[in-house]
Amino acid sequence: MEAAPLFSFGVIADIQYADAEDGYDFGGLRRRYYRQSLNLLRDAVEAWAAERPPLAFVLQLGDSIDGLNARSGEAEGALEQVLAALGRLPVPVHHAWGNHEFYNFSRARLVRSGLNSHPARDMADPPAGDCQAYDFSPAAQFRIVVLDAYDLSILGREPDNPRYQESLQLLQEKNPNDNLNSPTGLKEPQFVEFNGGFSQAQLDWFNEVLKFSDENQEKVVVMGHLPIHPDASDRVCLAWNYEDALSVIHSHQCVVCFLAGHLHDGGYCLDSHGVHHLTLEGVIETPPESNAFGTIYVYEDKMILKGRGRISDRVMHF
Ligand SMILES: Nc1ncnc2c1ncn2[C@@H]1O[C@H](COP(=O)(O)OP(=O)(O)O)[C@@H](O)[C@H]1O
């Protein structure tokens, strides 16, 4: 028997709920169970709520509702359903924002929604602008960093916003295709409209957080919608400037794990600096008889992932 963990938390990605018939991914190969995804979320919540000792929190890794809702005018209702399901948990839920949040809502609207899990600001010098990154300490000598992978993006902002203009310029420099969602022919195929990146202000802030954690002997788990390691993703689904985020992480000792969603097949690698990169399988492409969520039990020297359904169990030493 393992000793009791220091704390535990739930993880889930790419729920992409919509009250719509099943469909397929862009390639036409993977079925998307839009309506069932809400039932899978409810099953996840029920399983998490029954855990003893109770979880400390849940991380929702983005794409909580599908872009289909925007087209059918059901964005608000779909979000209400997802938040109501998560609201049955007696613990905080921390949300990353993905491309599908921005298909449905502006950044300004998200700040005023139940998907804004940013705690009241208590740390000095948060990242500049409308960046949604934040950090919190769930237990002594542990810290969670929530990164905003669409801080550079043309999704979620009006075209007259300077950050939109800067992002569009970068995207067009890297992607000459007429359809900016198409990675065809790109040297850096992650430069597509449905991805985004990290501003220098966010990277500077991230660096300061990790410096503090190094100085205080903390272990840090980082989460964001987009994967940042090519071995835990395909070449398209990475954050635009994933290398910049990796450099910040690798210039510190404290980061033990990076959690992402976006790539519905999931992925995992242990990188050259001993950081675990775990990309979670997406609920939306999970058949109704299975599921895709997990609980991570944190110990002084490791994290143990208990996966459900498509997500495998895994021990991540640090
Ligand atoms: N290879 C591609 N070429 C052109 N458009 C694409 C390609 N892959 C995805 N898209 C488009 O990009 C958008 C996001 O893709 P989607 O599969 O919905 O993202 P996610 O994997 O986050 O669910 C959709 O409008 C989709 O049609």
CSV table of C-alpha atoms and ligand atoms in Angstrom, one decimal:
chain,number,residue,atom,x,y,z
A,1,MET,CA,0.0,0.0,0.0
A,2,GLU,CA,1.2,3.5,-0.9
A,3,ALA,CA,1.5,6.1,1.9
A,4,ALA,CA,-1.2,8.8,1.8
A,5,PRO,CA,-0.6,11.4,-1.0
A,6,LEU,CA,0.1,15.0,0.0
A,7,PHE,CA,-2.9,16.0,-2.1
A,8,SER,CA,-4.7,14.9,-5.3
A,9,PHE,CA,-6.5,16.6,-8.2
A,10,GLY,CA,-8.6,15.7,-11.2
A,11,VAL,CA,-7.7,16.3,-14.8
A,12,ILE,CA,-10.0,16.4,-17.9
A,13,ALA,CA,-9.6,17.9,-21.4
A,14,ASP,CA,-11.5,18.8,-24.5
A,15,ILE,CA,-15.1,18.1,-23.4
A,16,GLN,CA,-16.3,20.1,-26.4
A,17,TYR,CA,-20.0,19.7,-25.4
A,18,ALA,CA,-22.7,20.6,-27.9
A,19,ASP,CA,-26.3,19.4,-28.1
A,20,ALA,CA,-25.6,18.1,-31.6
A,21,GLU,CA,-25.5,14.8,-33.5
A,22,ASP,CA,-22.1,13.0,-33.6
A,23,GLY,CA,-19.6,14.2,-36.2
A,24,TYR,CA,-16.0,13.8,-37.2
A,25,ASP,CA,-12.7,15.6,-36.8
A,26,PHE,CA,-11.3,17.6,-39.8
A,27,GLY,CA,-9.7,14.5,-41.2
A,28,GLY,CA,-13.0,12.6,-41.1
A,29,LEU,CA,-11.5,9.7,-39.2
A,30,ARG,CA,-12.2,10.3,-35.6
A,31,ARG,CA,-15.8,10.4,-34.4
A,32,ARG,CA,-16.9,13.3,-32.1
A,33,TYR,CA,-19.6,12.5,-29.6
A,34,TYR,CA,-20.8,16.0,-28.9
A,35,ARG,CA,-23.9,15.2,-26.9
A,36,GLN,CA,-22.4,12.3,-25.0
A,37,SER,CA,-19.5,14.4,-23.8
A,38,LEU,CA,-21.7,16.0,-21.2
A,39,ASN,CA,-22.6,12.5,-19.8
A,40,LEU,CA,-19.0,11.6,-19.7
A,41,LEU,CA,-18.2,14.8,-17.8
A,42,ARG,CA,-21.0,14.0,-15.3
A,43,ASP,CA,-19.6,10.5,-14.8
A,44,ALA,CA,-16.2,12.0,-14.2
A,45,VAL,CA,-17.6,14.5,-11.6
A,46,GLU,CA,-19.5,11.6,-9.8
A,47,ALA,CA,-16.3,9.6,-9.6
A,48,TRP,CA,-14.2,12.5,-8.4
A,49,ALA,CA,-16.8,13.5,-5.8
A,50,ALA,CA,-16.7,9.9,-4.3
A,51,GLU,CA,-13.0,10.0,-3.8
A,52,ARG,CA,-11.7,9.8,-0.2
A,53,PRO,CA,-9.7,11.8,0.9
A,54,PRO,CA,-11.4,14.4,-1.3
A,55,LEU,CA,-9.6,16.0,-4.2
A,56,ALA,CA,-8.0,19.4,-3.7
A,57,PHE,CA,-9.1,20.8,-7.1
A,58,VAL,CA,-9.8,19.9,-10.7
A,59,LEU,CA,-7.9,21.1,-13.8
A,60,GLN,CA,-10.1,21.6,-16.9
A,61,LEU,CA,-7.6,21.9,-19.8
A,62,GLY,CA,-9.7,23.8,-22.2
A,63,ASP,CA,-12.3,23.4,-25.0
A,64,SER,CA,-15.1,22.9,-22.6
A,65,ILE,CA,-17.8,23.5,-25.2
A,66,ASP,CA,-17.5,23.0,-29.0
A,67,GLY,CA,-17.5,25.8,-31.6
A,68,LEU,CA,-20.7,24.3,-33.0
A,69,ASN,CA,-22.5,26.1,-30.3
A,70,ALA,CA,-21.6,29.5,-31.7
A,71,ARG,CA,-23.2,28.6,-35.0
A,72,SER,CA,-26.4,27.3,-33.4
A,73,GLY,CA,-26.7,30.2,-31.0
A,74,GLU,CA,-26.4,27.9,-28.0
A,75,ALA,CA,-23.0,29.0,-26.5
A,76,GLU,CA,-24.5,30.4,-23.2
A,77,GLY,CA,-26.7,27.4,-22.6
A,78,ALA,CA,-24.0,24.8,-23.4
A,79,LEU,CA,-21.6,26.6,-21.1
A,80,GLU,CA,-24.2,26.6,-18.3
A,81,GLN,CA,-24.6,22.9,-18.6
A,82,VAL,CA,-20.9,22.2,-18.4
A,83,LEU,CA,-20.5,24.6,-15.5
A,84,ALA,CA,-23.5,23.1,-13.7
A,85,ALA,CA,-22.0,19.6,-14.1
A,86,LEU,CA,-18.6,20.8,-12.7
A,87,GLY,CA,-20.4,22.8,-10.0
A,88,ARG,CA,-21.5,19.6,-8.3
A,89,LEU,CA,-18.0,19.2,-7.1
A,90,PRO,CA,-17.3,20.7,-3.7
A,91,VAL,CA,-13.8,21.8,-4.9
A,92,PRO,CA,-12.4,24.6,-7.1
A,93,VAL,CA,-12.1,24.0,-10.8
A,94,HIS,CA,-9.2,25.8,-12.7
A,95,HIS,CA,-9.9,26.4,-16.3
A,96,ALA,CA,-7.5,26.8,-19.2
A,97,TRP,CA,-9.0,28.5,-22.3
A,98,GLY,CA,-8.7,26.7,-25.7
A,99,ASN,CA,-9.6,27.6,-29.3
A,100,HIS,CA,-13.2,26.4,-28.8
A,101,GLU,CA,-13.8,28.8,-25.9
A,102,PHE,CA,-12.8,31.6,-28.3
A,103,TYR,CA,-15.0,30.3,-31.1
A,104,ASN,CA,-17.9,30.8,-28.7
A,105,PHE,CA,-16.9,33.8,-26.6
A,106,SER,CA,-14.7,36.9,-26.7
A,107,ARG,CA,-11.8,37.1,-24.2
A,108,ALA,CA,-13.7,40.0,-22.5
A,109,ARG,CA,-16.8,37.7,-22.1
A,110,LEU,CA,-14.8,34.8,-20.8
A,111,VAL,CA,-13.3,37.1,-18.1
A,112,ARG,CA,-16.9,37.6,-16.9
A,113,SER,CA,-17.9,33.9,-17.2
A,114,GLY,CA,-17.7,30.9,-14.9
A,115,LEU,CA,-14.6,29.9,-16.9
A,116,ASN,CA,-12.6,32.7,-15.2
A,117,SER,CA,-11.0,30.8,-12.4
A,118,HIS,CA,-8.3,33.5,-11.8
A,119,PRO,CA,-8.2,34.0,-8.1
A,120,ALA,CA,-8.4,37.5,-6.7
A,121,ARG,CA,-4.9,38.9,-7.5
A,122,ASP,CA,-2.6,38.6,-4.6
A,123,MET,CA,0.7,38.1,-6.3
A,124,ALA,CA,2.6,41.2,-7.3
A,125,ASP,CA,3.2,41.9,-11.0
A,126,PRO,CA,0.7,39.7,-12.9
A,127,PRO,CA,1.4,39.3,-16.7
A,128,ALA,CA,0.5,42.5,-18.6
A,129,GLY,CA,-2.5,43.1,-20.8
A,130,ASP,CA,-5.5,40.8,-20.8
A,131,CYS,CA,-3.4,37.6,-20.3
A,132,GLN,CA,-5.2,35.0,-18.2
A,133,ALA,CA,-2.1,33.3,-16.7
A,134,TYR,CA,-2.0,32.8,-13.0
A,135,ASP,CA,-0.5,30.6,-10.3
A,136,PHE,CA,-1.5,29.2,-6.9
A,137,SER,CA,0.0,27.0,-4.2
A,138,PRO,CA,-2.3,24.1,-3.3
A,139,ALA,CA,0.0,22.7,-0.6
A,140,ALA,CA,3.3,23.6,1.0
A,141,GLN,CA,6.1,23.5,-1.6
A,142,PHE,CA,3.9,22.9,-4.5
A,143,ARG,CA,2.7,25.4,-7.1
A,144,ILE,CA,0.4,25.2,-10.1
A,145,VAL,CA,0.8,27.6,-13.0
A,146,VAL,CA,-2.0,28.1,-15.4
A,147,LEU,CA,-0.6,29.4,-18.7
A,148,ASP,CA,-2.6,31.3,-21.4
A,149,ALA,CA,-1.7,29.6,-24.7
A,150,TYR,CA,-3.8,32.1,-26.7
A,151,ASP,CA,-2.2,35.2,-25.3
A,152,LEU,CA,-0.8,35.6,-28.8
A,153,SER,CA,-3.8,34.7,-31.1
A,154,ILE,CA,-6.3,36.1,-33.5
A,155,LEU,CA,-9.1,34.3,-31.7
A,156,GLY,CA,-11.1,36.0,-29.0
A,157,ARG,CA,-10.1,39.6,-29.8
A,158,GLU,CA,-11.4,42.3,-32.1
A,159,PRO,CA,-9.3,43.1,-35.2
A,160,ASP,CA,-8.6,46.6,-33.8
A,161,ASN,CA,-6.9,45.2,-30.8
A,162,PRO,CA,-3.1,45.7,-31.0
A,163,ARG,CA,-2.5,42.1,-29.7
A,164,TYR,CA,-4.7,40.8,-32.6
A,165,GLN,CA,-2.7,42.8,-35.1
A,166,GLU,CA,0.6,41.6,-33.7
A,167,SER,CA,-0.6,38.0,-33.7
A,168,LEU,CA,-2.0,38.2,-37.3
A,169,GLN,CA,1.3,39.6,-38.5
A,170,LEU,CA,3.2,36.7,-36.9
A,171,LEU,CA,0.8,34.1,-38.2
A,172,GLN,CA,0.9,35.5,-41.7
A,173,GLU,CA,4.7,35.6,-41.7
A,174,LYS,CA,4.8,31.9,-40.8
A,175,ASN,CA,1.7,30.7,-42.7
A,176,PRO,CA,1.3,32.0,-46.3
A,177,ASN,CA,-1.8,29.8,-46.9
A,178,ASP,CA,-5.1,31.4,-47.8
A,179,ASN,CA,-6.8,29.3,-45.1
A,180,LEU,CA,-4.9,30.2,-42.0
A,181,ASN,CA,-6.2,27.0,-40.3
A,182,SER,CA,-4.3,24.9,-42.9
A,183,PRO,CA,-0.7,23.7,-42.0
A,184,THR,CA,-0.1,22.5,-45.5
A,185,GLY,CA,3.5,23.1,-46.7
A,186,LEU,CA,4.6,24.9,-43.5
A,187,LYS,CA,8.1,24.5,-42.0
A,188,GLU,CA,6.6,25.2,-38.6
A,189,PRO,CA,3.2,23.5,-39.0
A,190,GLN,CA,2.0,24.7,-35.5
A,191,PHE,CA,1.5,28.2,-37.0
A,192,VAL,CA,-2.2,27.8,-37.7
A,193,GLU,CA,-5.2,29.9,-36.6
A,194,PHE,CA,-6.5,27.3,-34.2
A,195,ASN,CA,-3.3,27.6,-32.1
A,196,GLY,CA,-1.8,30.5,-30.3
A,197,GLY,CA,1.3,31.4,-28.3
A,198,PHE,CA,2.8,33.1,-25.3
A,199,SER,CA,3.6,36.9,-25.3
A,200,GLN,CA,7.0,38.0,-24.0
A,201,ALA,CA,5.2,39.6,-21.0
A,202,GLN,CA,3.7,36.2,-20.1
A,203,LEU,CA,7.0,34.5,-20.5
A,204,ASP,CA,8.7,37.1,-18.3
A,205,TRP,CA,6.1,36.6,-15.7
A,206,PHE,CA,6.4,32.8,-15.9
A,207,ASN,CA,10.1,33.1,-15.5
A,208,GLU,CA,9.7,35.2,-12.3
A,209,VAL,CA,7.2,32.6,-10.9
A,210,LEU,CA,9.6,29.8,-11.5
A,211,LYS,CA,12.5,31.8,-10.0
A,212,PHE,CA,10.4,32.2,-6.8
A,213,SER,CA,9.6,28.5,-6.8
A,214,ASP,CA,13.3,27.5,-7.3
A,215,GLU,CA,14.3,29.8,-4.4
A,216,ASN,CA,11.6,28.2,-2.2
A,217,GLN,CA,12.3,24.6,-3.2
A,218,GLU,CA,8.8,24.2,-4.7
A,219,LYS,CA,7.7,21.6,-7.2
A,220,VAL,CA,5.7,23.1,-10.1
A,221,VAL,CA,3.0,21.7,-12.3
A,222,VAL,CA,2.2,23.8,-15.4
A,223,MET,CA,-1.0,23.6,-17.4
A,224,GLY,CA,-2.2,25.1,-20.6
A,225,HIS,CA,-4.4,24.1,-23.5
A,226,LEU,CA,-1.6,23.6,-26.0
A,227,PRO,CA,1.2,21.0,-25.7
A,228,ILE,CA,4.7,22.5,-25.7
A,229,HIS,CA,6.8,19.4,-26.4
A,230,PRO,CA,7.0,17.8,-29.9
A,231,ASP,CA,7.3,14.3,-28.4
A,232,ALA,CA,4.0,14.8,-26.5
A,233,SER,CA,2.1,16.1,-29.5
A,234,ASP,CA,1.9,15.9,-33.3
A,235,ARG,CA,3.8,18.7,-35.2
A,236,VAL,CA,0.6,20.7,-35.8
A,237,CYS,CA,-1.0,20.9,-32.3
A,238,LEU,CA,1.9,22.7,-30.5
A,239,ALA,CA,1.8,26.2,-29.2
A,240,TRP,CA,3.2,28.7,-31.8
A,241,ASN,CA,6.4,29.5,-29.7
A,242,TYR,CA,6.5,26.4,-27.7
A,243,GLU,CA,10.3,26.5,-27.7
A,244,ASP,CA,10.2,29.8,-25.7
A,245,ALA,CA,8.0,28.2,-23.0
A,246,LEU,CA,10.3,25.2,-22.9
A,247,SER,CA,13.4,27.4,-22.5
A,248,VAL,CA,11.9,29.2,-19.6
A,249,ILE,CA,11.0,25.8,-17.9
A,250,HIS,CA,14.5,24.4,-18.7
A,251,SER,CA,16.2,27.4,-17.1
A,252,HIS,CA,14.8,26.4,-13.7
A,253,GLN,CA,14.8,23.3,-11.6
A,254,CYS,CA,11.3,23.4,-10.2
A,255,VAL,CA,8.9,22.2,-13.0
A,256,VAL,CA,8.1,18.5,-12.8
A,257,CYS,CA,5.1,18.2,-15.2
A,258,PHE,CA,3.4,20.1,-18.0
A,259,LEU,CA,-0.3,19.2,-18.6
A,260,ALA,CA,-2.1,19.9,-21.9
A,261,GLY,CA,-5.1,19.0,-24.0
A,262,HIS,CA,-5.9,19.9,-27.6
A,263,LEU,CA,-4.5,16.7,-29.2
A,264,HIS,CA,-7.4,14.4,-28.7
A,265,ASP,CA,-5.3,11.2,-29.1
A,266,GLY,CA,-3.2,12.3,-26.1
A,267,GLY,CA,0.6,12.0,-25.7
A,268,TYR,CA,3.4,11.7,-23.2
A,269,CYS,CA,7.2,12.2,-23.0
A,270,LEU,CA,9.8,12.6,-20.4
A,271,ASP,CA,12.0,15.4,-21.7
A,272,SER,CA,15.8,15.8,-21.6
A,273,HIS,CA,15.5,17.9,-18.4
A,274,GLY,CA,13.4,15.4,-16.6
A,275,VAL,CA,10.0,17.2,-17.1
A,276,HIS,CA,7.0,15.0,-17.7
A,277,HIS,CA,4.8,16.3,-20.6
A,278,LEU,CA,1.3,14.7,-20.4
A,279,THR,CA,-1.2,15.5,-23.1
A,280,LEU,CA,-4.6,14.2,-22.1
A,281,GLU,CA,-6.9,12.3,-24.4
A,282,GLY,CA,-10.0,14.4,-25.2
A,283,VAL,CA,-13.4,13.5,-23.9
A,284,ILE,CA,-15.0,14.6,-27.2
A,285,GLU,CA,-13.5,11.7,-29.2
A,286,THR,CA,-14.2,9.1,-26.5
A,287,PRO,CA,-17.1,6.6,-27.1
A,288,PRO,CA,-19.9,6.8,-24.6
A,289,GLU,CA,-19.1,3.4,-23.0
A,290,SER,CA,-15.6,4.6,-22.1
A,291,ASN,CA,-14.3,7.9,-20.6
A,292,ALA,CA,-11.3,10.2,-20.5
A,293,PHE,CA,-10.4,11.7,-17.2
A,294,GLY,CA,-8.0,11.1,-14.4
A,295,THR,CA,-6.9,11.7,-10.8
A,296,ILE,CA,-3.3,12.7,-10.0
A,297,TYR,CA,-2.0,11.8,-6.6
A,298,VAL,CA,0.9,13.9,-5.5
A,299,TYR,CA,3.7,12.6,-3.3
A,300,GLU,CA,7.0,14.2,-2.3
A,301,ASP,CA,8.9,12.5,-5.1
A,302,LYS,CA,6.3,11.5,-7.7
A,303,MET,CA,2.9,11.9,-9.1
A,304,ILE,CA,0.7,8.9,-9.8
A,305,LEU,CA,-1.9,9.3,-12.5
A,306,LYS,CA,-4.9,7.0,-12.2
A,307,GLY,CA,-6.5,7.2,-15.6
A,308,ARG,CA,-10.1,6.3,-16.4
A,309,GLY,CA,-11.2,4.9,-19.8
A,310,ARG,CA,-8.8,6.0,-22.6
A,311,ILE,CA,-6.3,7.5,-20.2
A,312,SER,CA,-3.6,5.2,-18.9
A,313,ASP,CA,-2.3,4.9,-15.5
A,314,ARG,CA,1.2,6.4,-15.1
A,315,VAL,CA,3.8,7.0,-12.4
A,316,MET,CA,5.8,10.2,-12.9
A,317,HIS,CA,8.9,10.4,-10.7
A,318,PHE,CA,10.7,13.6,-10.0
B,1,LIG,N1,-5.6,20.5,-41.7
B,1,LIG,C1,-6.6,21.5,-41.7
B,1,LIG,N2,-6.7,22.3,-42.8
B,1,LIG,C2,-7.7,23.3,-42.8
B,1,LIG,N3,-8.4,23.5,-41.7
B,1,LIG,C3,-8.3,22.8,-40.6
B,1,LIG,C4,-7.4,21.7,-40.6
B,1,LIG,N4,-7.5,21.1,-39.3
B,1,LIG,C5,-8.5,21.8,-38.7
B,1,LIG,N5,-9.0,22.8,-39.4
B,1,LIG,C6,-10.0,23.7,-39.1
B,1,LIG,O1,-9.6,24.4,-37.9
B,1,LIG,C7,-10.6,24.5,-37.0
B,1,LIG,C8,-10.3,23.9,-35.7
B,1,LIG,O2,-10.2,22.5,-35.9
B,1,LIG,P1,-10.9,21.5,-34.9
B,1,LIG,O3,-10.6,20.1,-35.4
B,1,LIG,O4,-12.3,21.9,-34.6
B,1,LIG,O5,-10.0,21.8,-33.6
B,1,LIG,P2,-9.9,21.0,-32.3
B,1,LIG,O6,-9.0,19.8,-32.6
B,1,LIG,O7,-9.4,21.9,-31.3
B,1,LIG,O8,-11.3,20.5,-32.0
B,1,LIG,C9,-11.9,24.0,-37.6
B,1,LIG,O9,-12.5,25.1,-38.2
B,1,LIG,C10,-11.3,23.0,-38.6
B,1,LIG,O10,-12.2,22.9,-39.7
